[in-house]
Structures are given as structure tokens and as C-alpha cells.
PDB file of C-alpha atoms and ligand atoms in Angstrom:
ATOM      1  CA  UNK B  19       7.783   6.203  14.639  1.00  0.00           C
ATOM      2  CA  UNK B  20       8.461   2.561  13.792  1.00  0.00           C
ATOM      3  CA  UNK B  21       6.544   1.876  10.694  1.00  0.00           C
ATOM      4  CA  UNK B  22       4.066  -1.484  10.628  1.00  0.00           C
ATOM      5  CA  UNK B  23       4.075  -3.219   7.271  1.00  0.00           C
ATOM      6  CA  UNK B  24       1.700  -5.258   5.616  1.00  0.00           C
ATOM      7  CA  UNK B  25       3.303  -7.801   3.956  1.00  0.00           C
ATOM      8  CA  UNK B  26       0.032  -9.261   1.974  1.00  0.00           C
ATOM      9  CA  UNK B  27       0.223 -13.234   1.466  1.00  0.00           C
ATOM     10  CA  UNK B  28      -1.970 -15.221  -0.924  1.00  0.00           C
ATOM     11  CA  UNK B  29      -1.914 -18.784  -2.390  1.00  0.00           C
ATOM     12  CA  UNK B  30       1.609 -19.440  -4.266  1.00  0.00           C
ATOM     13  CA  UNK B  31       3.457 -15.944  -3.037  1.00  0.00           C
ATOM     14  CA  UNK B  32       7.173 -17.379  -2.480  1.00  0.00           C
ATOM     15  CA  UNK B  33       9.101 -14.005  -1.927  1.00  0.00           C
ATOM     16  CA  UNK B  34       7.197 -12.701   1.568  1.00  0.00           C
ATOM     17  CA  UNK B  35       9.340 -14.014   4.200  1.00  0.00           C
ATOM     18  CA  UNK B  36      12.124 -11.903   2.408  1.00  0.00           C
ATOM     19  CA  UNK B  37      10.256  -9.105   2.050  1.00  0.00           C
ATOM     20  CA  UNK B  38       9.379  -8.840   5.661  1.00  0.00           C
ATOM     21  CA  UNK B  39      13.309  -9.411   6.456  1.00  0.00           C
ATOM     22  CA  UNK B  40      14.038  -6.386   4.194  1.00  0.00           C
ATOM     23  CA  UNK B  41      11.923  -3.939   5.622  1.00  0.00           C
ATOM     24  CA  UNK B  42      12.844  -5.135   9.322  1.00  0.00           C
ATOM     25  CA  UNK B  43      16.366  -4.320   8.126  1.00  0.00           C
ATOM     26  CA  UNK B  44      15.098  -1.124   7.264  1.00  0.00           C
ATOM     27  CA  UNK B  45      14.101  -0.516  10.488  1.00  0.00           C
ATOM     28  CA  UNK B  46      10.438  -1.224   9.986  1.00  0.00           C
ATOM     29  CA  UNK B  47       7.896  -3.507  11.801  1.00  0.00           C
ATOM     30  CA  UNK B  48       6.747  -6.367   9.619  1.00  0.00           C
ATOM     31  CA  UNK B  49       3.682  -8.644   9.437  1.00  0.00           C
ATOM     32  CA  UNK B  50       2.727 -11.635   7.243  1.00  0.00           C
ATOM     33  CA  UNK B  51      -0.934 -11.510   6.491  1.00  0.00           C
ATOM     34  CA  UNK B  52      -2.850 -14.053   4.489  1.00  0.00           C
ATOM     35  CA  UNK B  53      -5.351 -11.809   1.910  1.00  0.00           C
ATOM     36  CA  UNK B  54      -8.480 -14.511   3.617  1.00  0.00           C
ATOM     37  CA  UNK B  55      -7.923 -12.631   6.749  1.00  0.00           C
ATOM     38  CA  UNK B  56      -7.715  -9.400   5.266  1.00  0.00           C
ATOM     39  CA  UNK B  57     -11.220 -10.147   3.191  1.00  0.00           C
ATOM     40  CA  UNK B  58     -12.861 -11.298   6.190  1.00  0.00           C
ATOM     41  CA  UNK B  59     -11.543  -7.994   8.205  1.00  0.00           C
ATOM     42  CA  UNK B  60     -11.098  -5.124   5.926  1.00  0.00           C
ATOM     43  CA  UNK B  61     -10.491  -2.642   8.272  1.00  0.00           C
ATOM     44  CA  UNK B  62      -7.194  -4.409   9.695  1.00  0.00           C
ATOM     45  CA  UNK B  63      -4.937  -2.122   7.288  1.00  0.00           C
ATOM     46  CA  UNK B  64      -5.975   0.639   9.763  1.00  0.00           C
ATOM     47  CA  UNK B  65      -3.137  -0.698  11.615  1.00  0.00           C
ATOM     48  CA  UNK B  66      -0.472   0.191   9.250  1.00  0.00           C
ATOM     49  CA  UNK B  67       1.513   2.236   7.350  1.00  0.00           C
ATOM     50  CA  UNK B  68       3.142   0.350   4.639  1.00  0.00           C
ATOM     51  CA  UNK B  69       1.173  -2.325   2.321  1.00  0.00           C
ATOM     52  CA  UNK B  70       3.608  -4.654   0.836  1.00  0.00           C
ATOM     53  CA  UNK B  71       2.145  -7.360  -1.858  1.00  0.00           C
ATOM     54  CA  UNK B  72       5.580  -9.793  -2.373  1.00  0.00           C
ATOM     55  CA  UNK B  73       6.914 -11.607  -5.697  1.00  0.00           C
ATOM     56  CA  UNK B  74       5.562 -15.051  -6.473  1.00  0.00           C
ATOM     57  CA  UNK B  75       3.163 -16.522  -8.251  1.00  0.00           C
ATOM     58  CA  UNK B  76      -0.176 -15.926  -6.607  1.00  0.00           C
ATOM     59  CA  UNK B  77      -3.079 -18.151  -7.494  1.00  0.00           C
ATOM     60  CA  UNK B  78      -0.344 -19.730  -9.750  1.00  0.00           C
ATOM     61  CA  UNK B  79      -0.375 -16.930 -12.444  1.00  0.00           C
ATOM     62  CA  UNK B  80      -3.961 -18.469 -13.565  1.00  0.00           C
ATOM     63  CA  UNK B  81      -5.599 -15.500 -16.060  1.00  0.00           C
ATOM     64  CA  UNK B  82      -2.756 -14.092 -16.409  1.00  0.00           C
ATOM     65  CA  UNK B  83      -0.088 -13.271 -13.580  1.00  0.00           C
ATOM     66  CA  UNK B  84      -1.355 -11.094 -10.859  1.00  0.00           C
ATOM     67  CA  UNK B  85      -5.049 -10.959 -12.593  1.00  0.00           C
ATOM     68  CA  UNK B  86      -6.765 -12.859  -9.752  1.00  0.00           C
ATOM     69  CA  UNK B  87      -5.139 -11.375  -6.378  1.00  0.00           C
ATOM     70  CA  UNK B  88      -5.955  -7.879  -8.666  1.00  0.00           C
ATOM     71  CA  UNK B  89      -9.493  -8.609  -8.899  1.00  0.00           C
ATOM     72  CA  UNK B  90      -9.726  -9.546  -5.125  1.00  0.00           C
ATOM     73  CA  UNK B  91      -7.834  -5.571  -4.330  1.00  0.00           C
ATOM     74  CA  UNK B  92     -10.416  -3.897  -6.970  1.00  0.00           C
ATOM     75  CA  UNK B  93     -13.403  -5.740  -6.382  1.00  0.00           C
ATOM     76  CA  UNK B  94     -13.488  -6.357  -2.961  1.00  0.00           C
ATOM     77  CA  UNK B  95     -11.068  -4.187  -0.886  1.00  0.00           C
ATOM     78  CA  UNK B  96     -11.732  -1.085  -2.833  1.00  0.00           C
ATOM     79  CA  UNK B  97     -12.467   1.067   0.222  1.00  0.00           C
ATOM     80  CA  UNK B  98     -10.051  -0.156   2.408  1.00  0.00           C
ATOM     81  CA  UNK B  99      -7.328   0.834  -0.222  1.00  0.00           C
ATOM     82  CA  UNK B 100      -9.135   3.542  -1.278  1.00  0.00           C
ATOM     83  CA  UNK B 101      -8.894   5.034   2.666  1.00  0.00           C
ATOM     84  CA  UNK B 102      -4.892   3.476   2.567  1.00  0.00           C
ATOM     85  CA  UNK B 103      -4.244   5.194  -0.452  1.00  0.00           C
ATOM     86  CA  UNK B 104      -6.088   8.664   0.875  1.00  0.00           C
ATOM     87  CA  UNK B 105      -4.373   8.472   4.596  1.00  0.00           C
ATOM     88  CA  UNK B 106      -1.319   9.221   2.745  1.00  0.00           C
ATOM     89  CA  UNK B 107       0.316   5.842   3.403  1.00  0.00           C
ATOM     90  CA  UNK B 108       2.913   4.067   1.006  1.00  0.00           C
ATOM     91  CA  UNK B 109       2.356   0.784  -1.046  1.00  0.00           C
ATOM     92  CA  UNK B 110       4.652  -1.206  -2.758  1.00  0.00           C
ATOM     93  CA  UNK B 111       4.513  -3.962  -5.027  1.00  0.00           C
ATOM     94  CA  UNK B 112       7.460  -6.518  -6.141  1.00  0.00           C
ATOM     95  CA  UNK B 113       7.352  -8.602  -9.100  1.00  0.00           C
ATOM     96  CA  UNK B 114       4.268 -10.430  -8.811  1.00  0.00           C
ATOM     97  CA  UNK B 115       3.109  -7.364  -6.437  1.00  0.00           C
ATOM     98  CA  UNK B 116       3.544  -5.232  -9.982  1.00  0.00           C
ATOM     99  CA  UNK B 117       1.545  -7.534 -11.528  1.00  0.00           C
ATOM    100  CA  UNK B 118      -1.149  -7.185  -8.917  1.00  0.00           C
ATOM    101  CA  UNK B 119      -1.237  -3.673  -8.914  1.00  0.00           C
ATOM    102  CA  UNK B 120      -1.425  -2.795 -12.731  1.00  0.00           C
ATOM    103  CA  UNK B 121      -4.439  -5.101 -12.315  1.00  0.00           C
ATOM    104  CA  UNK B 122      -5.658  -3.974  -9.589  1.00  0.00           C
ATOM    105  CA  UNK B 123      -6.547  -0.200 -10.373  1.00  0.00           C
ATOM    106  CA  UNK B 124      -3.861   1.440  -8.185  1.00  0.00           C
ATOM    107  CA  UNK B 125      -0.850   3.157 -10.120  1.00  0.00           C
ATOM    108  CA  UNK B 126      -3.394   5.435 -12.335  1.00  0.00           C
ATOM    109  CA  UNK B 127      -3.342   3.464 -15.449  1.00  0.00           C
ATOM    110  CA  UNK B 128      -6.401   3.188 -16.539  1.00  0.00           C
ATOM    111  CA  UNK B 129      -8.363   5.852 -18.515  1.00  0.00           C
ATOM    112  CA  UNK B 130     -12.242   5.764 -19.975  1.00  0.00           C
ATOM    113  CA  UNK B 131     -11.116   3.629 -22.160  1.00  0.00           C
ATOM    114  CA  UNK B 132      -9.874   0.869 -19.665  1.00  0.00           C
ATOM    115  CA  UNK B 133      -6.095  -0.119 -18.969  1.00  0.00           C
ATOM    116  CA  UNK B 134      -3.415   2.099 -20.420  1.00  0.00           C
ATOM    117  CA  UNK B 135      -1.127  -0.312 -20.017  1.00  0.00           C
ATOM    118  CA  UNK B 136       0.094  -3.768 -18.970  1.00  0.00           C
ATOM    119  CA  UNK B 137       2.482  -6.706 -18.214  1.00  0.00           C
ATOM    120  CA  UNK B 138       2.934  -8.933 -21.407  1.00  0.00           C
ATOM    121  CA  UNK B 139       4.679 -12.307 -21.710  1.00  0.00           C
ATOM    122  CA  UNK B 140       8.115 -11.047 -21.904  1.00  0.00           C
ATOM    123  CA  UNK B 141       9.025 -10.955 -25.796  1.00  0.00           C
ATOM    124  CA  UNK B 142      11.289 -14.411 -25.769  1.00  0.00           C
ATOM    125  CA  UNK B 143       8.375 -16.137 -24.507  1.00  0.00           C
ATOM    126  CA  UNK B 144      10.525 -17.101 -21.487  1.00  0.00           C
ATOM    127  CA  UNK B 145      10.587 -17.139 -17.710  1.00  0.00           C
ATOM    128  CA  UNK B 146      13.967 -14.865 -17.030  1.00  0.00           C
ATOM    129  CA  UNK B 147      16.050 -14.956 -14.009  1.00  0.00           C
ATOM    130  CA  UNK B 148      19.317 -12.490 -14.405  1.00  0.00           C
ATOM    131  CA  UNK B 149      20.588  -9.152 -13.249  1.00  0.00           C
ATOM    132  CA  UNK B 150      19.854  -5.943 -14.299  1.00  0.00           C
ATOM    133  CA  UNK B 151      21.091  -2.308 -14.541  1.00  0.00           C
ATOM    134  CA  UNK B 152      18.679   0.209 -13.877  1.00  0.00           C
ATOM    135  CA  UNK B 153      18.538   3.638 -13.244  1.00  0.00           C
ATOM    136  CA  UNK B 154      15.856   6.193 -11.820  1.00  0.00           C
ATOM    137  CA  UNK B 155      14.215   8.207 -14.417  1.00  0.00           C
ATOM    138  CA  UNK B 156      12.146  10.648 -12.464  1.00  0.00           C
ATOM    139  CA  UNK B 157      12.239  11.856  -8.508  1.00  0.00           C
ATOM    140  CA  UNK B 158       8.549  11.073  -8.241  1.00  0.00           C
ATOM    141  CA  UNK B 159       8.539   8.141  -6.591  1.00  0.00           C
ATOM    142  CA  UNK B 160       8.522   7.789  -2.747  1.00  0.00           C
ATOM    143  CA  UNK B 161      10.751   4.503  -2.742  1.00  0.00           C
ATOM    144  CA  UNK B 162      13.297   6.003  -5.239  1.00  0.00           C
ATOM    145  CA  UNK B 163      14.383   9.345  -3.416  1.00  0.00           C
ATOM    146  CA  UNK B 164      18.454   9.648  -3.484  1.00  0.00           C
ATOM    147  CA  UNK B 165      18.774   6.674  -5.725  1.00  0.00           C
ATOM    148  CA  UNK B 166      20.508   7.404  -9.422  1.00  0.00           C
ATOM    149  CA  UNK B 167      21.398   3.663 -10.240  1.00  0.00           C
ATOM    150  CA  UNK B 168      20.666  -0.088  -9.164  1.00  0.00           C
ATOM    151  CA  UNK B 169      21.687  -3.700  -9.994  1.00  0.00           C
ATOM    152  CA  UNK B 170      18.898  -5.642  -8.658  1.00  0.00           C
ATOM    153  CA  UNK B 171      17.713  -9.545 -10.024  1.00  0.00           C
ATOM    154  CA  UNK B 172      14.701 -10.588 -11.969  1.00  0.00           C
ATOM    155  CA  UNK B 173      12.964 -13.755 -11.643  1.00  0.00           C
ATOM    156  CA  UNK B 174       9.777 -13.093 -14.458  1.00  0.00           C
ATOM    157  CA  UNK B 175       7.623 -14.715 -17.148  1.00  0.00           C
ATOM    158  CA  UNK B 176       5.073 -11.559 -17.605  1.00  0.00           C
ATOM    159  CA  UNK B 177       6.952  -8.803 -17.132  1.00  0.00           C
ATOM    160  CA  UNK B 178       7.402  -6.447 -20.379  1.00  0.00           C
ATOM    161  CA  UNK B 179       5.559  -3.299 -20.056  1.00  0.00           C
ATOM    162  CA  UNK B 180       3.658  -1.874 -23.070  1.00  0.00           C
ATOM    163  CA  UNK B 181       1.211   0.793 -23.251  1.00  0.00           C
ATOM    164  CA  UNK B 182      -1.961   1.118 -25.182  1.00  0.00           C
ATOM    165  CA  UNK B 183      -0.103   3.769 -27.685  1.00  0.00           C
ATOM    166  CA  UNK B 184       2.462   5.969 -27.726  1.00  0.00           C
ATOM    167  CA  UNK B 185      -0.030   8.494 -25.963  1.00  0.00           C
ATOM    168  CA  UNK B 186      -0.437   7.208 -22.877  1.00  0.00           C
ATOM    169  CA  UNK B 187       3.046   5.952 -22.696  1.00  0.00           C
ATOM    170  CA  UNK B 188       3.721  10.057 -23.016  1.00  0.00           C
ATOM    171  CA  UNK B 189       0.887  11.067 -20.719  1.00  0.00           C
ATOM    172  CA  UNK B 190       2.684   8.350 -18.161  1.00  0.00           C
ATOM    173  CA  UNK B 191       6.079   9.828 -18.675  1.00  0.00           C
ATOM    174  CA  UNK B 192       4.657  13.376 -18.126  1.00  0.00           C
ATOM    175  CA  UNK B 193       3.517  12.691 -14.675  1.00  0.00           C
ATOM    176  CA  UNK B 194       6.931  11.188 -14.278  1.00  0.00           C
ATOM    177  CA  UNK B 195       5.287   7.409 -13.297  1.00  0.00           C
ATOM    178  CA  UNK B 196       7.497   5.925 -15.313  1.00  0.00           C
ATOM    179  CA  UNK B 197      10.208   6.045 -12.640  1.00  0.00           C
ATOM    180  CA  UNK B 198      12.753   2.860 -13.441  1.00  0.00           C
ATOM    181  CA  UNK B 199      14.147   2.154 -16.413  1.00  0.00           C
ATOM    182  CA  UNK B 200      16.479  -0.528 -17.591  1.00  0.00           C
ATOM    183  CA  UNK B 201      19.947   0.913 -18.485  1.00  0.00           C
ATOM    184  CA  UNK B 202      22.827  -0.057 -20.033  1.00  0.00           C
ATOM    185  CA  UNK B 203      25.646  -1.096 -17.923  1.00  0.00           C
ATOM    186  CA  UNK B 204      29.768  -0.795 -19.477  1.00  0.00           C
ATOM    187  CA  UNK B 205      30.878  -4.427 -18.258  1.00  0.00           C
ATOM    188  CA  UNK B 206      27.479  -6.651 -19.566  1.00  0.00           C
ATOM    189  CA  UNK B 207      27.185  -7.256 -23.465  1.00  0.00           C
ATOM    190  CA  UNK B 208      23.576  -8.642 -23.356  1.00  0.00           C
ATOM    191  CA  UNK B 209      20.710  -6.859 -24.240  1.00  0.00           C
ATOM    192  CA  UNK B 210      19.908  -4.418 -20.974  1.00  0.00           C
ATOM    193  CA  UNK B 211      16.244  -4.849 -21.438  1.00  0.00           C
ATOM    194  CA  UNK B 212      15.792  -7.857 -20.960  1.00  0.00           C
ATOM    195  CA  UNK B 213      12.028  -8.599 -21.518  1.00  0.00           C
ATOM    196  CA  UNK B 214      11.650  -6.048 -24.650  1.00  0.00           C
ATOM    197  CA  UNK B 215       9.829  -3.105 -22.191  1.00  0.00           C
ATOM    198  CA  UNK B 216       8.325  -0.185 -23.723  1.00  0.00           C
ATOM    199  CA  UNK B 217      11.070   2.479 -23.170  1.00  0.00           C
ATOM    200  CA  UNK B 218      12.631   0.319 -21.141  1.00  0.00           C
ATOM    201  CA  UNK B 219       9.925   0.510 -18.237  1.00  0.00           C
ATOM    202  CA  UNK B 220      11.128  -1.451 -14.975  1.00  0.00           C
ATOM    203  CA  UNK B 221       8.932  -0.093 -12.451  1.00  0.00           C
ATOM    204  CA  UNK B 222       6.303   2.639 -12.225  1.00  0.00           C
ATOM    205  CA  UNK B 223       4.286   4.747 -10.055  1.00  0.00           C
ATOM    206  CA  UNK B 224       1.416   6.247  -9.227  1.00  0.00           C
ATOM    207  CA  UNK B 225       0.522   9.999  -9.583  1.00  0.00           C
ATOM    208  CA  UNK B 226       1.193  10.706  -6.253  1.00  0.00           C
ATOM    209  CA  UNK B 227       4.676   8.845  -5.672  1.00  0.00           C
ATOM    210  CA  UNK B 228       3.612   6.726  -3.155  1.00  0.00           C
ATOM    211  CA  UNK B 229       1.867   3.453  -5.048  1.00  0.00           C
ATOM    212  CA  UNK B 230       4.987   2.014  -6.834  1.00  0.00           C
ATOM    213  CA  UNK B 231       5.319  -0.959  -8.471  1.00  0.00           C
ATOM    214  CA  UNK B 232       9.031  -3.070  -9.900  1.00  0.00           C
ATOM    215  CA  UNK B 233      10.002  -6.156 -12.176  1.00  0.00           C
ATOM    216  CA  UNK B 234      13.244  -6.133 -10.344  1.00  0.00           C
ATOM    217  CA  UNK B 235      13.805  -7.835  -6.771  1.00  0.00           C
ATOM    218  CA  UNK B 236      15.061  -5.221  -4.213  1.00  0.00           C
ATOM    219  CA  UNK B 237      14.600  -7.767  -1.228  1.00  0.00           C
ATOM    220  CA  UNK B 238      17.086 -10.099  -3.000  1.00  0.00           C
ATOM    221  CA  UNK B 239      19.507  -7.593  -2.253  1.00  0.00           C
ATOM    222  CA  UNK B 240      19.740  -6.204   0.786  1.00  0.00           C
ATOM    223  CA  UNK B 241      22.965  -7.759   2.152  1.00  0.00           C
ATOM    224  CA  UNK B 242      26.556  -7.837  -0.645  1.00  0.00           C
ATOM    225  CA  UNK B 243      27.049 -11.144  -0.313  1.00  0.00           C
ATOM    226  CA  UNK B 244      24.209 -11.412  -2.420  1.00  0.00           C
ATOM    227  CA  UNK B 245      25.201 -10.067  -5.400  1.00  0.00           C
ATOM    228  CA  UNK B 246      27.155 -13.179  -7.543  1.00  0.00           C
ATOM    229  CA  UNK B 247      30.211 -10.987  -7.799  1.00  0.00           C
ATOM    230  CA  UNK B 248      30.699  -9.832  -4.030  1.00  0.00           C
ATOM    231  CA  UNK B 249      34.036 -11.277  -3.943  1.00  0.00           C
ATOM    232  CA  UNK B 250      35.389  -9.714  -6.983  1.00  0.00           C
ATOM    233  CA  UNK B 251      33.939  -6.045  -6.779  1.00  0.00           C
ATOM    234  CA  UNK B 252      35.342  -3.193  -5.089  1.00  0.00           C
ATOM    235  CA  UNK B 253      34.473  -3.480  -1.359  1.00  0.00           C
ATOM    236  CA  UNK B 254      31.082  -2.371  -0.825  1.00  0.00           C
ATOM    237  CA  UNK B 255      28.663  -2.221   2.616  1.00  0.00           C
ATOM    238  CA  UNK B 256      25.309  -3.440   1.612  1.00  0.00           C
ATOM    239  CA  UNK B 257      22.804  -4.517  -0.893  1.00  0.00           C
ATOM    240  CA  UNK B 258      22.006  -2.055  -3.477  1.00  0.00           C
ATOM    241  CA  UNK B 259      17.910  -2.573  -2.820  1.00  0.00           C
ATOM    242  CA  UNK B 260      17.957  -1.993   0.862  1.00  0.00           C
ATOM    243  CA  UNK B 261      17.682   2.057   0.529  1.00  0.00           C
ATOM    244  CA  UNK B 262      14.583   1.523  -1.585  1.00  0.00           C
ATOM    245  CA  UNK B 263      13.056  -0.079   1.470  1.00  0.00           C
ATOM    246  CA  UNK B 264      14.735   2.443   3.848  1.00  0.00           C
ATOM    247  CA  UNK B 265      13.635   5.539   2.043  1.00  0.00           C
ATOM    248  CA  UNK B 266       9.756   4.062   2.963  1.00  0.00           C
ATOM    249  CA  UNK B 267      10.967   3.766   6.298  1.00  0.00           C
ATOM    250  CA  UNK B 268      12.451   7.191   6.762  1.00  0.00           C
ATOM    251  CA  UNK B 269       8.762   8.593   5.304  1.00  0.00           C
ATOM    252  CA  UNK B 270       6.875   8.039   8.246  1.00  0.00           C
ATOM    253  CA  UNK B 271       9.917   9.560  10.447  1.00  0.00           C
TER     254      UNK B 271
HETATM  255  N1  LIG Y  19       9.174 -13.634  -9.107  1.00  0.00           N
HETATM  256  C1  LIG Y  19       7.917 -13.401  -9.335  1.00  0.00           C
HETATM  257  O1  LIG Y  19       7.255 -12.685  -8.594  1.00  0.00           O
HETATM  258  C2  LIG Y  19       7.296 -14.079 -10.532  1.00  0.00           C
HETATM  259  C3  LIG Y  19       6.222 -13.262 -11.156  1.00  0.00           C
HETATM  260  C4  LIG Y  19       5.284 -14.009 -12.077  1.00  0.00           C
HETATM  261  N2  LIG Y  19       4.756 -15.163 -11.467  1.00  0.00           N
HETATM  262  C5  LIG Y  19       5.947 -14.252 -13.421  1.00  0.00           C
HETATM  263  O2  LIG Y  19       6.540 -15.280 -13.646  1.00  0.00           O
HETATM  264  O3  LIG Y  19       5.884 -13.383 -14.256  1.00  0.00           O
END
């Protein structure tokens, strides 16, 4: 079965025409769709399999990044994410996507006491756009299955993860959500974590595997001529995040 992805659009997302290339490269079937039309029809996710909410800076990053898109998801599409989530289907969110989905309710971060965590300003106060090294801390997640190691860009202001405490960062890495980490990498001398993470946090999931959210930009590297040093490497076939997106692909198979 060809998977049908959902590739969710809102005011000031820059990164979803990318996003749908990836996963068609992957072998799925994507769709651009604007979040007014999925407000005014809720039950249109029936229709897929994969939910996809892209990098950019929805609602231009007003309240904080992702905060407004994230309100839309818990306060008004609650069921018909609720029924996503419970069908067993996959969602993944990139960059601003993260954003949206720590706000939103959906990777099991929030406790009786409210969040557990969140997306600070990164700590130089900076937007950052570099590569990173990261590996794959846990086989929990869905999108991560067979992967050890990536180098993958990221374009972020908000993007360090903290948690509330020590505690909850523990009762996150116990459930193994806290799936991608940044790493340090032999041939780069500059600090590996680039936006001061809690334990180095680049990406996490839900409890289940399948909700997963990344900093990093796996759709900005899906072909090697991508990566700056293509030339100069070792010959290698493609981009390091294509699996990601094929490994949500081969799910539904
Ligand atoms: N590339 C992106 O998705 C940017 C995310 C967000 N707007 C930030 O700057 O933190």
C-alpha cells in the first residue's frame, strides 16, 4: 500500500514543498493541505496515513514558535487527532512541526502539573543554521528503526529542549522518548549541541513510537549533493535523512 501523507500547511510554513518531495522519494503519496481546510473539514485526515506538520515559521513564531498552530491541533482538532493517533497511524513533526507538537499535547509531555517540557530560545539567544551529528538513543521511535547515526542541518531560534526537572527528563528517558541526541562528531571542533539541549535532546517521541518530533531537517537531505561536503567525502548514494522518511513508508507495507 502506497501511503497518503498529510503534509499540514499554515500561514508562514516555508519547508512543505520539501517535505512532500521527501516522502514522494520515499515512495509515499503526498498532499499539501492548508490547516483552514482541515478546520472547516475535520474528518479529511480519514484519508491518510501519515500527518506531516513542515519547518517554518507558522503564524510567524507569534507567542512563542509553534504556540498558535499548537493551540489550533489541541483546541480544535482534538478528536480528529485523537482518532489519527488511535488508528495506529504515524505523525511527524520537523522543526517548526516539533514546536507544534510539544504544544500541541501529542508526544506525552504533559503531566497534572502541565508541560513537562519545552522548546526554549536556544541558549546564545540566536537563530542557528549549521550541521549536526546525531545519533539514535533508543529503538522506540517508528521513524528511527535501523538508523545508529545522522548528519542532518538546523535552521532554529527556539529549539533547546529542557524539562521541568531532572524527573521528568528521567521519566522521558525511561519510556525511551528521548530518541535523538546530539553527538559528538571526530572531524568538527564546535560545540555538538548546538542550542545548549537538556542531555543533548534533538528529537523525541511519543510513548507509542509513532508521534515523533526533530530540531534537525531530514528533508534537507535526501539527495548527497546536499550535504556542503559531497565532493570531498567518500562516495556515498543518498541523503542521510531519506531512510527516516522511508522507514514511515515501509510501516504501512
Ligand atoms: N526552520 C524552522 O522550522 C524554524 C523554526 C522556528 N521558526 C524557529 O526559528 O525556531
Amino acid at each position: 500500500m502506497t501511503p497518503r501523507v498529510l503534509v499540514l500547511r499554515a500561514p508562514g510554513s516555508n519547508c512543505d514543498m520539501e517535505t512532500a518531495y521527501a516522502f514522494e522519494q520515499a515512495g509515499a503519496a503526498a498532499e499539501r493541505i492548508h490547516v483552514n481546510r482541515w478546520l472547516e473539514m475535520p474528518q479529511l485526515a480519514g484519508d491518510f496515513q501519515i500527518l506531516c506538520l513542515p519547518g517554518g515559521f507558522s503564524y510567524g513564531d507569534d507567542l512563542g514558535a509553534g504556540r498558535i498552530l499548537g493551540n489550533q491541533l489541541r483546541h480544535h482538532l482534538s478528536d480528529a487527532l485523537a482518532a489519527f493517533r488511535d488508528q495506529g497511524k504515524l505523525i511527524l513533526g520537523i522543526c517548526n512541526g516539533f514546536q507544534i507538537l510539544v504544544k500541541s499535547g501529542l508526544l506525552d509531555i504533559d503531566d497534572d502539573q502541565g508541560p513537562a517540557a519545552t522548546l526554549n530560545w536556544n541558549k546564545s539567544g540566536r537563530f542557528i543554521d549549521r550541521w549536526v551529528t546525531l545519533r539514535v538513543a533508543s529503538d522506540r521511535c517508528v521513524f528511527l528503526q535501523g538508523i545508529e547515526q545522522l548528519n542532518l542541518p538546523i535552521a532554529h531560534a527556539e529549539g533547546q529542549f529542557l524539562g521541568r526537572d531532572e524527573a521528568a527528563l528521567d521519566r522521558f528517558e525511561d519510556a525511551g522518548q528521548l530518541t535523538l541526541r546530539y553527538a559528538k562528531a571526530d572531524d568538527d571542533s564546535r560545540p555538538y549541541n548546538p542550542n545548549g539541549a537538556a542531555r543533548d535532546v534533538a528529537g523525541m517521541c511519543d510513548r507509542s513510537g509513532r508521534v515523533f518530533g526533530l530540531m534537525p531537517h531530514p528533508e534537507r537531505f535526501i539527495d548527497r549533493t546536499q550535504h556542503p561536503q559531497w565532493t570531498r567525502r567518500p562516495k556515498f548514494d543518498e541523503g542521510d535523512g531519506l531512510q527516516l522518511f522511508r522507514n514511515a513508508v515501509q510501516y504501512f507495507a
